Short mmCIF file of C-alpha atoms in Angstrom, two decimals:
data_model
loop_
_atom_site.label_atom_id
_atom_site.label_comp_id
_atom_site.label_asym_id
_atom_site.label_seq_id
_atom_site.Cartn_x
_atom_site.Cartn_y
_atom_site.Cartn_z
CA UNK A 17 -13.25 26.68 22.99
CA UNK A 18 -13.59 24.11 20.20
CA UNK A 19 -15.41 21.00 20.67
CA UNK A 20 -14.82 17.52 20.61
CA UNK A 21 -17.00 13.88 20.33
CA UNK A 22 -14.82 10.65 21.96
CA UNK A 23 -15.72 7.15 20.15
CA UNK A 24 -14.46 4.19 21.80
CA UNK A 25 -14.73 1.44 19.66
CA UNK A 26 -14.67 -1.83 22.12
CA UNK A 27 -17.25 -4.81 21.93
CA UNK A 28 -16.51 -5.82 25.48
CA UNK A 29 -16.56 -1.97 26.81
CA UNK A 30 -20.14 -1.89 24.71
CA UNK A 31 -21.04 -4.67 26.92
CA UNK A 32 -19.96 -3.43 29.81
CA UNK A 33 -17.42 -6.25 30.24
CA UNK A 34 -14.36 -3.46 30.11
CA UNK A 35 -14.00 -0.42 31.58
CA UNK A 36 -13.30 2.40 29.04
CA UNK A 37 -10.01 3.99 30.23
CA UNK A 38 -9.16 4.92 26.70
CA UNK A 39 -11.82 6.99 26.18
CA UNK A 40 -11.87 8.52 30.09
CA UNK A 41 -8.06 9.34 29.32
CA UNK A 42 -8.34 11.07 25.80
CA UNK A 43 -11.52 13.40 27.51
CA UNK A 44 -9.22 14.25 30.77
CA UNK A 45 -6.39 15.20 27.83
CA UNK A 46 -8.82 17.47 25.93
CA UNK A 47 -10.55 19.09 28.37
CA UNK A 48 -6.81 19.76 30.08
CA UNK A 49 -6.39 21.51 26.85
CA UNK A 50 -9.30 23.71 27.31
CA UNK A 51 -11.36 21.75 24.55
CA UNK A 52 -15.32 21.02 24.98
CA UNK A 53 -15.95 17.47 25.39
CA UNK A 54 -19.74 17.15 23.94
CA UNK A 55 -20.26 13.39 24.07
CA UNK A 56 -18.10 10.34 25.27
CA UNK A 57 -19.48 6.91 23.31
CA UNK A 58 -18.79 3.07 23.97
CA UNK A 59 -19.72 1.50 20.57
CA UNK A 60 -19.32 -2.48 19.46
CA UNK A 61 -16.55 -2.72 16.69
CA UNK A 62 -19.26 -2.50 13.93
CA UNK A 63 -18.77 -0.44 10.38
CA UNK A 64 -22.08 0.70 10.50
CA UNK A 65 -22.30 2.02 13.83
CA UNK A 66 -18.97 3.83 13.70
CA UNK A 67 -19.77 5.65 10.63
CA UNK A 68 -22.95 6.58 11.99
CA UNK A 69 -22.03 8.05 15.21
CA UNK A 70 -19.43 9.80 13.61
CA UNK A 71 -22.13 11.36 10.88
CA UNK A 72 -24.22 12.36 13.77
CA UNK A 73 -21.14 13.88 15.65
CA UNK A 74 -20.06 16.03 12.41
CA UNK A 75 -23.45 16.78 11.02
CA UNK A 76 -25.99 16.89 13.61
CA UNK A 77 -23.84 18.44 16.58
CA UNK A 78 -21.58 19.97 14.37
CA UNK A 79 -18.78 19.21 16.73
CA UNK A 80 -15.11 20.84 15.57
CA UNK A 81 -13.24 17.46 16.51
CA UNK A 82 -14.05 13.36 16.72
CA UNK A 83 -11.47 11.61 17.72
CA UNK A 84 -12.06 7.38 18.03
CA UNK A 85 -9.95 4.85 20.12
CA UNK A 86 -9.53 1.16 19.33
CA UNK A 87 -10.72 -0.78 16.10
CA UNK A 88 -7.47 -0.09 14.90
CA UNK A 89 -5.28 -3.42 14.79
CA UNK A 90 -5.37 -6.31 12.51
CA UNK A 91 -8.12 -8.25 14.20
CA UNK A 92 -11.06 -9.12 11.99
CA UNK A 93 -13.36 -6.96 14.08
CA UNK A 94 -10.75 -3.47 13.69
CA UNK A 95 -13.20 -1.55 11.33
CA UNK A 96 -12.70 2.04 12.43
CA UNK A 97 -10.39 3.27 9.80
CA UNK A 98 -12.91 1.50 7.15
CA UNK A 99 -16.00 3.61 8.97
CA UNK A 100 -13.57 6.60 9.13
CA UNK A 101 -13.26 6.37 5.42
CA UNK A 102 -16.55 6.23 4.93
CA UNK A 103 -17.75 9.60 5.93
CA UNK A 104 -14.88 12.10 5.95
CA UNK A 105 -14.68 13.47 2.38
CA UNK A 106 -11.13 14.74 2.83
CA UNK A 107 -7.99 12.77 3.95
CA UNK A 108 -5.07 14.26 6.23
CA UNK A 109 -2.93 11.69 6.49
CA UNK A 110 -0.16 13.61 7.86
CA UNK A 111 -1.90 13.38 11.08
CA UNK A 112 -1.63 9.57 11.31
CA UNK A 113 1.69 9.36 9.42
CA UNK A 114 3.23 11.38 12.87
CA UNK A 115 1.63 9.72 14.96
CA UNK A 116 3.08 6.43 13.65
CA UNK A 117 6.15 7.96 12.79
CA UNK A 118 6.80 8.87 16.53
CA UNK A 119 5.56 6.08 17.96
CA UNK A 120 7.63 3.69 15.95
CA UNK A 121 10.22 5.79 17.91
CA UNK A 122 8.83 3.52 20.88
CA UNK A 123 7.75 0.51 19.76
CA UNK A 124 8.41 -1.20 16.08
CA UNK A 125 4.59 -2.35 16.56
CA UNK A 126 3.35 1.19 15.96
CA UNK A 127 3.67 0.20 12.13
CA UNK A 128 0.74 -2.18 12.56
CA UNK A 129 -1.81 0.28 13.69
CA UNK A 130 -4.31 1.70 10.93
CA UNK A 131 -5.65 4.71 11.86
CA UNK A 132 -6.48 7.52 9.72
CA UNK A 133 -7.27 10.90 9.77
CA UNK A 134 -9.74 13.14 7.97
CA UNK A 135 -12.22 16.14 7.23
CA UNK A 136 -16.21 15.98 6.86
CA UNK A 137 -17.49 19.26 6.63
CA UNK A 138 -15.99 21.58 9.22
CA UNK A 139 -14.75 18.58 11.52
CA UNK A 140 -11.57 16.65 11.68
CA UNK A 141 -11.60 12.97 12.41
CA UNK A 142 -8.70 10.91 13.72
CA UNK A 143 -8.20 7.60 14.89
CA UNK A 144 -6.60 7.19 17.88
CA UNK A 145 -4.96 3.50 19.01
CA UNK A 146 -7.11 1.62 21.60
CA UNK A 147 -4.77 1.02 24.72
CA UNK A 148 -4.47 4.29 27.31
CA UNK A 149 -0.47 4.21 26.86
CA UNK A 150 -0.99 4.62 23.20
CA UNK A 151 -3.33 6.91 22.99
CA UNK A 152 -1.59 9.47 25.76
CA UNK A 153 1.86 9.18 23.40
CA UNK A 154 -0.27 10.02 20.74
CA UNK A 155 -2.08 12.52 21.81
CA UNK A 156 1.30 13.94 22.57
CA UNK A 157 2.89 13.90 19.63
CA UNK A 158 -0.47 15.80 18.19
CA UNK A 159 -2.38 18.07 20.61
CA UNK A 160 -0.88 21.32 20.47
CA UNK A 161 -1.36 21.62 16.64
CA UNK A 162 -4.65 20.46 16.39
CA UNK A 163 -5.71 23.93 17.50
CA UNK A 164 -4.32 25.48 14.56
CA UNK A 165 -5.18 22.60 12.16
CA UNK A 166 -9.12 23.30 13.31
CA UNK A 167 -8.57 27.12 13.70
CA UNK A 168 -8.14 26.97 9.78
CA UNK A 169 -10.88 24.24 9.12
CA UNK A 170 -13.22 26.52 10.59
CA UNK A 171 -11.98 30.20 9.50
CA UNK A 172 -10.96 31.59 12.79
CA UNK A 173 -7.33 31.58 10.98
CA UNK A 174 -6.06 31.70 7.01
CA UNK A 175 -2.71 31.45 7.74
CA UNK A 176 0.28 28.72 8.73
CA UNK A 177 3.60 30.82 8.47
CA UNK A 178 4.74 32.11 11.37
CA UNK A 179 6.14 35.53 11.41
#
């Protein structure tokens, strides 16, 4: 069972002036999938914060996955792909590039989302959108090779050809 740290980035859900259904949906997802969900966090849309929490989540609790809703947009307070890029030390931008890809399938608006993806020590990152619809289609489109991609990241596999 591999684990997994939620990050909602929201200054009204940080206030408790929203609830967080983002967050609530991605954890039902996961643990549906027979991951670990460790720790569930409602954070203001601040750099500093973001990167933080997601140094603690990779370092300190050593946690196999992090993935982060909202603070993705254009807004002037979306700063989760710039805290993202902070702290992982390796990209994997084919993560993002299919979740945009398929969800510009849906919506042409999919090409203004930011996220990124990456690897800090033995834990993958990814930015997920910030509204529940998004982030169940894009969850989709990734889940069931996630296992694989952290299977690898943390030795349990060396190989991605199938026999």
């Amino acid at each position: 069972m591999y684990s997994v740290g939620i990050i909602t980035a929201s200054d009204k859900g940080s206030k408790g002036e929203r609830e967080d259904l983002s967050g609530k949906l991605i954890q039902k997802v996961m643990e549906e999938k027979g991951y670990l969900v460790e720790k569930l966090v409602i954070l203001p849309d601040d750099e500093e914060l973001l990167a933080q929490e997601m140094i603690d989540m990779a370092d300190k609790l050593q946690l196999n996955l992090i993935l982060t809703t909202g603070g993705t947009g254009f807004s002037q307070r979306d700063v989760t792909p710039e805290a993202t890029l902070k702290v992982i030390r390796r990209q994997a931008p084919g993560i993002s590039e299919a979740i945009r890809y398929n969800s510009l399938q849906i919506t042409p608006k999919a090409m203004l989302s930011r996220g990124v993806s990456g690897i800090r020590g033995k834990t993958l990152i990814i930015n997920l959108p910030g509204s529940p619809k998004a982030v169940k289609e894009s969850l989709g489109f990734i889940v069931d090779t996630l296992h694989h991609g952290i299977q690898i990241l943390i030795g349990d596999t060396s190989e991605c050809g199938q026999k």
